[in-house]
XYZ file of C-alpha atoms in Angstrom:
484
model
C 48.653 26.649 61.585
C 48.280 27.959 64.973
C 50.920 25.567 66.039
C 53.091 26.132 63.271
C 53.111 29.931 64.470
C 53.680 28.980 68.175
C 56.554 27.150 67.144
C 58.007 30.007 64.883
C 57.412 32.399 67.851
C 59.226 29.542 70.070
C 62.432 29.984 67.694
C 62.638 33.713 67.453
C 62.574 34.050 71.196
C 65.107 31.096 71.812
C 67.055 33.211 69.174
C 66.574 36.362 70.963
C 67.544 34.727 74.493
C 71.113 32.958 73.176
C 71.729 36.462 71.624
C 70.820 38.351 74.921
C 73.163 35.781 76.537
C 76.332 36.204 74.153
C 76.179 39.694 74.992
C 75.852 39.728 78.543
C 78.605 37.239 78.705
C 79.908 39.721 75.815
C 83.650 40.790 75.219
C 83.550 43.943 77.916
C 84.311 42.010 80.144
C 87.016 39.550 78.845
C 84.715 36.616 79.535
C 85.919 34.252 77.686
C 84.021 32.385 75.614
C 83.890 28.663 75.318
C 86.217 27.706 72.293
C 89.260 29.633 73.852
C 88.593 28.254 77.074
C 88.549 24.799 75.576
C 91.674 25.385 73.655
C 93.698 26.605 77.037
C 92.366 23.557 78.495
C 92.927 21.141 75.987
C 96.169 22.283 75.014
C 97.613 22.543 78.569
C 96.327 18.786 78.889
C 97.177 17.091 75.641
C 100.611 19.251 76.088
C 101.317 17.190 79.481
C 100.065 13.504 77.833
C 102.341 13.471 74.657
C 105.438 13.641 77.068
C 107.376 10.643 76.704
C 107.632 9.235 79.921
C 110.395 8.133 81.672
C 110.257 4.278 81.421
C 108.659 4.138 77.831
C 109.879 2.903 75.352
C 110.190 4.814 72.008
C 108.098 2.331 70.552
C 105.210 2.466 72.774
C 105.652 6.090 72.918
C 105.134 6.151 69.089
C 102.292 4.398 69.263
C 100.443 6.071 71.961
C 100.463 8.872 70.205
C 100.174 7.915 66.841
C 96.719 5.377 67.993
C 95.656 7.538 71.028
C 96.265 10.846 70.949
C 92.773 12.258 68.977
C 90.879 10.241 71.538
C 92.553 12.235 74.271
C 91.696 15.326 72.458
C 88.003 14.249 72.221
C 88.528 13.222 76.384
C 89.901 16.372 77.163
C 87.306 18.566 75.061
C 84.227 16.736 77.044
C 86.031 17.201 80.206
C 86.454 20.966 79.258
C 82.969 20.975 78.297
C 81.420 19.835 81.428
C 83.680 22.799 83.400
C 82.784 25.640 81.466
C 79.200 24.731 81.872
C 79.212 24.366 85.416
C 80.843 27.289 85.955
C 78.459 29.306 83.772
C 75.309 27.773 84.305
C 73.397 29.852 87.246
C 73.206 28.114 90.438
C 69.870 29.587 91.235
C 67.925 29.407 88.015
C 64.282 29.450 89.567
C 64.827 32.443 91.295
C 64.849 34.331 87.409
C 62.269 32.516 85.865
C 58.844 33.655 84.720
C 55.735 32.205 84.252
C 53.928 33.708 81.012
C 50.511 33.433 79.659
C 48.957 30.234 78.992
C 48.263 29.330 75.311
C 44.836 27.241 75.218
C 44.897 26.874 71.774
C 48.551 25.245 71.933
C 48.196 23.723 75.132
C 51.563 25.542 76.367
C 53.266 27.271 78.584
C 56.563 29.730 78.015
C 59.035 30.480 80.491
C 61.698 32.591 80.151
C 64.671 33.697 82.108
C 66.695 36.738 81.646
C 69.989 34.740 80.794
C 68.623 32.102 78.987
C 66.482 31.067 76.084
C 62.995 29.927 76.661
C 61.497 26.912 77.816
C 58.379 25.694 76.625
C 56.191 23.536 78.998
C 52.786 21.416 77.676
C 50.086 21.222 79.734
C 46.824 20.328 79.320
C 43.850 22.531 79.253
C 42.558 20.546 82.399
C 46.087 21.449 84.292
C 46.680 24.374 83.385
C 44.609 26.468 85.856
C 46.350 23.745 88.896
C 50.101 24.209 86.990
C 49.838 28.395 87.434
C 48.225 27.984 90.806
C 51.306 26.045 92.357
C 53.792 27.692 90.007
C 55.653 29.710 92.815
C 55.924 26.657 94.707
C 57.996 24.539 92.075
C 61.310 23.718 91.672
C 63.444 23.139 88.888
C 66.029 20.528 88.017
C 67.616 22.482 84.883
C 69.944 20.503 82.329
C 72.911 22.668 80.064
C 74.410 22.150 77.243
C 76.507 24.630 74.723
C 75.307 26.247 71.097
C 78.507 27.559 69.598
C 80.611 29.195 72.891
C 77.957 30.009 75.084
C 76.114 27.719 77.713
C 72.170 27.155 76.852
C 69.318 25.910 79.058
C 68.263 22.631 77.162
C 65.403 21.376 79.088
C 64.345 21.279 82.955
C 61.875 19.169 85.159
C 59.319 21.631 87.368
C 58.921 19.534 90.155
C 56.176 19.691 92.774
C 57.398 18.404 96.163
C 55.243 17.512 99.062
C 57.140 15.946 102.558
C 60.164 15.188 100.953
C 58.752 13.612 97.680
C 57.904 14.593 94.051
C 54.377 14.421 93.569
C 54.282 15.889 90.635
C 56.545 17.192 87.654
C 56.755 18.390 84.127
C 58.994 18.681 81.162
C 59.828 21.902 79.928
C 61.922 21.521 76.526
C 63.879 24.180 74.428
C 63.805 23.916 70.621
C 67.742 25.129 70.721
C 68.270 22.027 71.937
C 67.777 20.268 68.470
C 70.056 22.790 66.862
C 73.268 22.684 68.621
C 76.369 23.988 67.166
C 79.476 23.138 68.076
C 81.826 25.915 68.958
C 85.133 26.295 66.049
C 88.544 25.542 68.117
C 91.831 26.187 66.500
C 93.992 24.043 68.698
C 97.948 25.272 68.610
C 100.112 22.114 70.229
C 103.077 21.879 71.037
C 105.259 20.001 68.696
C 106.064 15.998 68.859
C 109.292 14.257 67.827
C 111.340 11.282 69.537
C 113.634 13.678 71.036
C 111.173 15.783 73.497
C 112.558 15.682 77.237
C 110.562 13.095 79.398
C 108.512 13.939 81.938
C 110.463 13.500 85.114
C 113.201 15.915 83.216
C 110.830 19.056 82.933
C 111.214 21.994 84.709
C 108.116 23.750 86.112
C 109.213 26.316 82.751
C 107.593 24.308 80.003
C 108.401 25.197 76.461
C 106.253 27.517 74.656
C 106.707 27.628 71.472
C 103.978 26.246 69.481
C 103.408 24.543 66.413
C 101.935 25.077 63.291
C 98.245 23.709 62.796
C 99.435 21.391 59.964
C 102.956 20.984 60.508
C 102.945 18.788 57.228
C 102.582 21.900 55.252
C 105.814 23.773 56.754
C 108.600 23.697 54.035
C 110.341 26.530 55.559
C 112.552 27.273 58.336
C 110.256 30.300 59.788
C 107.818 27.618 60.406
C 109.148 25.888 62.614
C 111.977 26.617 65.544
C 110.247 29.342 66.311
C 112.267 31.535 68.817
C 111.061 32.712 72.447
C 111.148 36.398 73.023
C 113.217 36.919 76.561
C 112.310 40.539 77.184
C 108.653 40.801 75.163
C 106.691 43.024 77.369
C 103.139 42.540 75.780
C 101.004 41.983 78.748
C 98.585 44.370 77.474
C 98.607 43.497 73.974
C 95.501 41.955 71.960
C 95.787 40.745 68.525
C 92.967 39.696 65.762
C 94.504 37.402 62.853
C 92.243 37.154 59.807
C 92.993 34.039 57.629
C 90.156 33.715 54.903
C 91.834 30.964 52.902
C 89.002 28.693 51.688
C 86.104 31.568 50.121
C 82.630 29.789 48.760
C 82.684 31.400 45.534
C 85.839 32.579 44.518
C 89.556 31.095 43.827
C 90.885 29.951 47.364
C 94.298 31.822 48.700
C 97.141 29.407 48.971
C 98.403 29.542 52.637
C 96.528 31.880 53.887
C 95.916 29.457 57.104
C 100.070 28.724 56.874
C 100.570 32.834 57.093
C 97.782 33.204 60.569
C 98.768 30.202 62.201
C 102.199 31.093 62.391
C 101.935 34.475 62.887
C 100.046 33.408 65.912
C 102.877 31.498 66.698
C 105.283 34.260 66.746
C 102.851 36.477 68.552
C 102.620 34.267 71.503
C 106.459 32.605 71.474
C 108.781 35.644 69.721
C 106.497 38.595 70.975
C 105.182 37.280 73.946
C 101.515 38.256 74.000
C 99.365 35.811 76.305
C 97.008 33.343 73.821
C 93.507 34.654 75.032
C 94.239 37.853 73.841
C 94.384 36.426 70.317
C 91.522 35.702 68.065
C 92.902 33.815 64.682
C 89.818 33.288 62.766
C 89.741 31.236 59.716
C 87.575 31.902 56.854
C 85.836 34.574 58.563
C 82.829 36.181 57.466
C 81.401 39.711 57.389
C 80.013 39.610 61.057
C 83.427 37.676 62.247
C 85.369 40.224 60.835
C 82.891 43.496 62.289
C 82.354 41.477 65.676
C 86.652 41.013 66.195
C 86.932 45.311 65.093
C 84.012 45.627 68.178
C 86.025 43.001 70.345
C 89.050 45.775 69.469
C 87.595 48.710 70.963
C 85.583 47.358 73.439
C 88.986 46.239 74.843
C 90.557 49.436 74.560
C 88.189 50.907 76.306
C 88.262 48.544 79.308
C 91.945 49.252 79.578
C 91.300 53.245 79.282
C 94.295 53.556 76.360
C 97.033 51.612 78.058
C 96.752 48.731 75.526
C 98.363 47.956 71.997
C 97.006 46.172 68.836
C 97.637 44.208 65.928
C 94.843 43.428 63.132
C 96.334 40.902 60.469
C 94.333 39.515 57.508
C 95.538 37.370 55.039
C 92.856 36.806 52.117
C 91.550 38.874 49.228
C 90.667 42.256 48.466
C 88.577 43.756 45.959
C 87.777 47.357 44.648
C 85.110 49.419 44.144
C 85.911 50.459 40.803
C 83.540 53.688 40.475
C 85.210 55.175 43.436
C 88.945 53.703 43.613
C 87.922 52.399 47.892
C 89.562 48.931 48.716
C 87.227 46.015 50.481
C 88.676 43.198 52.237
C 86.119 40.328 51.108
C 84.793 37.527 53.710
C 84.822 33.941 52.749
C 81.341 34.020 52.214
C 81.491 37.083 49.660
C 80.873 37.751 46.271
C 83.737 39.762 44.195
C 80.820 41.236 42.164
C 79.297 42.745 45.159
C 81.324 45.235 47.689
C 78.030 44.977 49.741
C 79.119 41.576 50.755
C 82.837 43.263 51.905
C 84.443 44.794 54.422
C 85.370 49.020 53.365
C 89.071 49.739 53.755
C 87.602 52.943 55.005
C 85.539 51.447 58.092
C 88.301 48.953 59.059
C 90.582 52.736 59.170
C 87.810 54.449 61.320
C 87.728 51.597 63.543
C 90.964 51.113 64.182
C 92.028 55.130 64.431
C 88.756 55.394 67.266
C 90.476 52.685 69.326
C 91.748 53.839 72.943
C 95.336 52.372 72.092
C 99.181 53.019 72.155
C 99.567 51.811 68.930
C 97.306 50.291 66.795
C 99.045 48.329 63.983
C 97.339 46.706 60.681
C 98.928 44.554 58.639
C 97.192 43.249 55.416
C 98.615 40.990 52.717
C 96.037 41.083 50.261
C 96.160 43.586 47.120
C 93.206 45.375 45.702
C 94.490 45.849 41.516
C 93.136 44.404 38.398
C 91.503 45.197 35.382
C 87.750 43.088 35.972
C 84.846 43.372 38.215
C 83.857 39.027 38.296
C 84.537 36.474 40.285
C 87.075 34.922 37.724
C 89.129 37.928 38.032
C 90.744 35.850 41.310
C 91.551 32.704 39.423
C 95.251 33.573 38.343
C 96.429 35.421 41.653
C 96.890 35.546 45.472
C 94.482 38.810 45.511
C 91.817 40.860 43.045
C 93.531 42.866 40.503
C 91.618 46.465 40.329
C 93.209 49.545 41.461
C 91.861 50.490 44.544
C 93.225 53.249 47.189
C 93.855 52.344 50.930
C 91.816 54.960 52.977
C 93.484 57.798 54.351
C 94.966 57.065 57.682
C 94.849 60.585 59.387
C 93.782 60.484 63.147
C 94.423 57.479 65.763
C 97.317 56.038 66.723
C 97.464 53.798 63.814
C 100.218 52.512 61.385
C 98.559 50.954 58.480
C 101.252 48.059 56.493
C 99.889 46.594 52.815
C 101.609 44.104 51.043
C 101.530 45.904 47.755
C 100.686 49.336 46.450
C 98.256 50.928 43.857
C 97.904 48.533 40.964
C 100.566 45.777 42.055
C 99.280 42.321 42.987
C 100.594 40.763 46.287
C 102.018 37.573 45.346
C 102.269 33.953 46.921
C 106.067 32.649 47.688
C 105.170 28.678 46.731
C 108.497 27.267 48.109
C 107.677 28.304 51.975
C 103.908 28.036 51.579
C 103.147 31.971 52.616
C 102.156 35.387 50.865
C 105.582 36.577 50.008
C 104.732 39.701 52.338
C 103.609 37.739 55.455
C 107.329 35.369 54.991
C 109.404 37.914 55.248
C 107.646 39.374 58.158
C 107.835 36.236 59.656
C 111.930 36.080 58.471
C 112.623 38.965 60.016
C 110.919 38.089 63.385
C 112.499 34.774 63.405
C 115.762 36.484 62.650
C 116.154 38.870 65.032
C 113.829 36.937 67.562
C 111.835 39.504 67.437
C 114.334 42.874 68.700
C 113.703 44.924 66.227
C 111.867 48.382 65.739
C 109.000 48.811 63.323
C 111.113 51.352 61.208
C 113.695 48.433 61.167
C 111.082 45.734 60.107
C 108.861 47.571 57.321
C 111.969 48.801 55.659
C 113.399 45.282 55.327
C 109.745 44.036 54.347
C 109.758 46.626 51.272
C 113.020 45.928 49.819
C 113.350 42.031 50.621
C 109.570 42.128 49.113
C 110.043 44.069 46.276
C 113.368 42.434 45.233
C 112.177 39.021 45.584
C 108.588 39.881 43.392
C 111.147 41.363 40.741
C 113.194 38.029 40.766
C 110.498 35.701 40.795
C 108.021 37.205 39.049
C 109.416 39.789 37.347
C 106.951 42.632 38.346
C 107.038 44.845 41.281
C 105.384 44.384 44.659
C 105.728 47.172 46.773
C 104.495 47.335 50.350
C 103.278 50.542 51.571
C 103.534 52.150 55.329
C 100.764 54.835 56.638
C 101.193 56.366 59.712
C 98.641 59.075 61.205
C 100.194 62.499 62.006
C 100.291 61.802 66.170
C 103.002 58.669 65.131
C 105.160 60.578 62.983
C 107.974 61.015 64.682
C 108.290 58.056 66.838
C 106.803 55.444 65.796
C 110.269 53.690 63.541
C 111.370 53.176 66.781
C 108.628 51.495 68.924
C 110.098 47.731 69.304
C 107.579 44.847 68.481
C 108.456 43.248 71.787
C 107.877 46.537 73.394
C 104.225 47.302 72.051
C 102.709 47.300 75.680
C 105.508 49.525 77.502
């Protein structure tokens, strides 16, 4: 038993460490984190292979990539792998470690360092008393690996060295080790087809507009051609894209991962915001969504104000139907429980308190019905109980819905989107992005609206809130502008 409870204590600490660590290596200040490290890398890399070179034939070229390319990926990912974690791990790792008190009954030694979990070390009884004695002389040959984004101490040799050679040494182990997690990587490439320049005819400007995730599944023109912005001035803006497509217990919403994945397209090609300063998350859950609103205004603090953002989420909503307040529900939710969701109210709070320019929200999910079960989500793209959207009175925030009051915001089958989030993305790839956000939410509520009528023959209605310090300028603030 004694054992068992060492071993318990081992994992809470280990826990406590890798949690210590994320935050340290935190969001303040922009380190990045593993996964979008990988993707630059990996993307950049696989990018540069599926060029079709020069002397190769289209044949062989079509084969390459067809037979090789996922092996590259994999090639690319290790090699990105084994850079992030030398440049993370700490050179001098002794230097921070500490010896702790010596467990007789478990035969065991702990030693922690401030960055890293603990590492557990077994020694005899009989060695003990000679392993604490020589401690400070010891050195330590440390091996890395990654849970999840962040770089983890897996195990490390204490060496005892005496002219030159080891004399002695131990194994120190860390029970994160057997529970690795691999970090989620939503890799955008660029597209292939048999016409793509060949690599002696690029320029040092490579293309950058990306591709969809699944370009199988675009049917529609917004999709794909996606148009560079040649004026976007969004140095300084950060974007969070919420695409909860694929929920545990509750109808799925068709092409929810279609409506983020381009939208991140467009926000990097059309609008010109750099890629790290994106999040798309897919299927996120409660603490994704919370951690991405913290990643928000930790960001807008670091810039003092001078930055602009944009929160999308494509998913469902559902109400809570004693009060009338909206939720925006996590793939791991229940419908029956607005515990389990995100308030409409505390996404509003945390996006007014952001130091920002403008602070924009987008969501095209709906929040009407008439039931309070899961099966209530079977027949459409979001819940269907009335439900209010939170007052939007302080910030500088302009709050966009896909539908109003008791209206459900529909799916538009033949281009795979949310009828809101397509003709957003229309009127982008339209006007390649020049035009104002007066200009873009008023086509988005008739072309909406008129199409819902049409198709469906009931209204949908998008709906525009704008706190009182916007109100008279923001219709005119340009998308590719948002940073100016």
């Amino acid at each position: 038993m004694k054992k068992i409870f060492l071993s318990l204590i081992i994992i809470v600490f280990s826990a406590l460490a890798i949690s210590a660590q994320g935050s340290k290596a935190g969001r303040l200040d922009m380190t990045p984190g593993f996964s979008r490290f990988a993707k630059i890398y990996v993307e950049e890399h696989i990018n540069q292979w599926q060029l079709k070179g020069e002397f190769e034939k289209t044949v062989d070229y079509n084969n390459r990539i067809t037979n090789q390319r996922e092996a590259k990926i994999q090639e690319y990912l290790a090699e990105a792998r084994d850079e992030y974690i030398k440049a993370h791990a700490v050179v001098n790792i002794r230097a921070g470690m500490e010896l702790q008190r010596y467990d007789a009954d478990n035969e065991a030694f702990i030693i922690t360092h401030p960055d890293y979990n603990d590492i557990i070390v077994r020694v005899s009884p009989a060695d003990a008393p000679d392993f604490k004695n020589i401690w400070a002389q010891m050195s330590v040959e440390p091996s890395f690996s990654l849970d999840g984004d962040y770089v983890v101490l897996t195990h490390a040799e204490f060496r005892v060295i005496k002219k030159g050679k080891v004399k002695k040494s131990y194994i120190g182990t860390s029970h994160t080790g057997e529970l690795m997690a691999a970090a989620e990587i939503n890799y955008n490439f660029e597209p292939i087809n048999l016409d793509i320049p060949t690599a002696s005819s690029m320029t040092t400007t490579k293309s950058s507009t990306p591709a969809p995730t699944k370009p199988t599944e675009a049917i529609d023109d917004v999709d794909i051609n996606i148009p560079k912005g040649k004026s976007a001035n969004n140095k300084n803006t950060f974007a969070v894209l919420i695409a909860n497509e694929n929920y545990r217990r509750v109808a799925k919403v068709d092409y929810a991962h279609n409506d983020g994945q381009t939208f991140y397209n467009y926000l990097t090609s059309t609008l010109g915001i750099p890629t790290e300063q994106i999040h798309l998350v897919k299927d996120a859950t409660l603490n994704d969504m919370r951690g991405e609103l913290e990643w928000i205004g930790e960001v807008g603090k670091a810039y003092n104000g001078n930055a602009s953002f944009i929160f999308y989420y494509a998913g469902h909503g559902i109400p809570d139907e004693s009060t009338g307040n909206g939720y925006l529900l996590p793939a791991d939710g229940f419908a029956a429980r607005i515990s389990s969701a995100l308030p409409l109210s505390e996404l509003n709070e945390a996006m007014a308190k952001v130091e920002s320019k403008y602070s924009i929200v987008m969501l095209d999910a709906c929040f009407s019905g008439a039931a309070r079960s899961g099966d209530m989500l079977e027949s459409a793209r979001g819940v269907v109980i009335k439900a209010r959207p939170g007052k939007v009175d302080s910030g500088n925030l302009i709050f966009v819905t896909a539908s109003k009051d008791d209206e459900t915001a529909a799916k538009y089958d033949n281009a795979r989107h949310g009828l809101f989030t397509y003709h957003l993305l229309r009127k982008l790839k339209d006007t390649k992005g020049d035009v104002n956000l007066g200009e873009l939410t008023d086509y988005i509520v008739d072309e909406v609206n008129r199409a819902s009528i049409v198709a469906n023959r009931k209204s949908q209605t998008p709906t525009v809130l704008v706190s009182p310090s916007l109100r008279n300028g923001w219709s005119s603030v340009k998308l590719t502008d948002l940073s100016k």
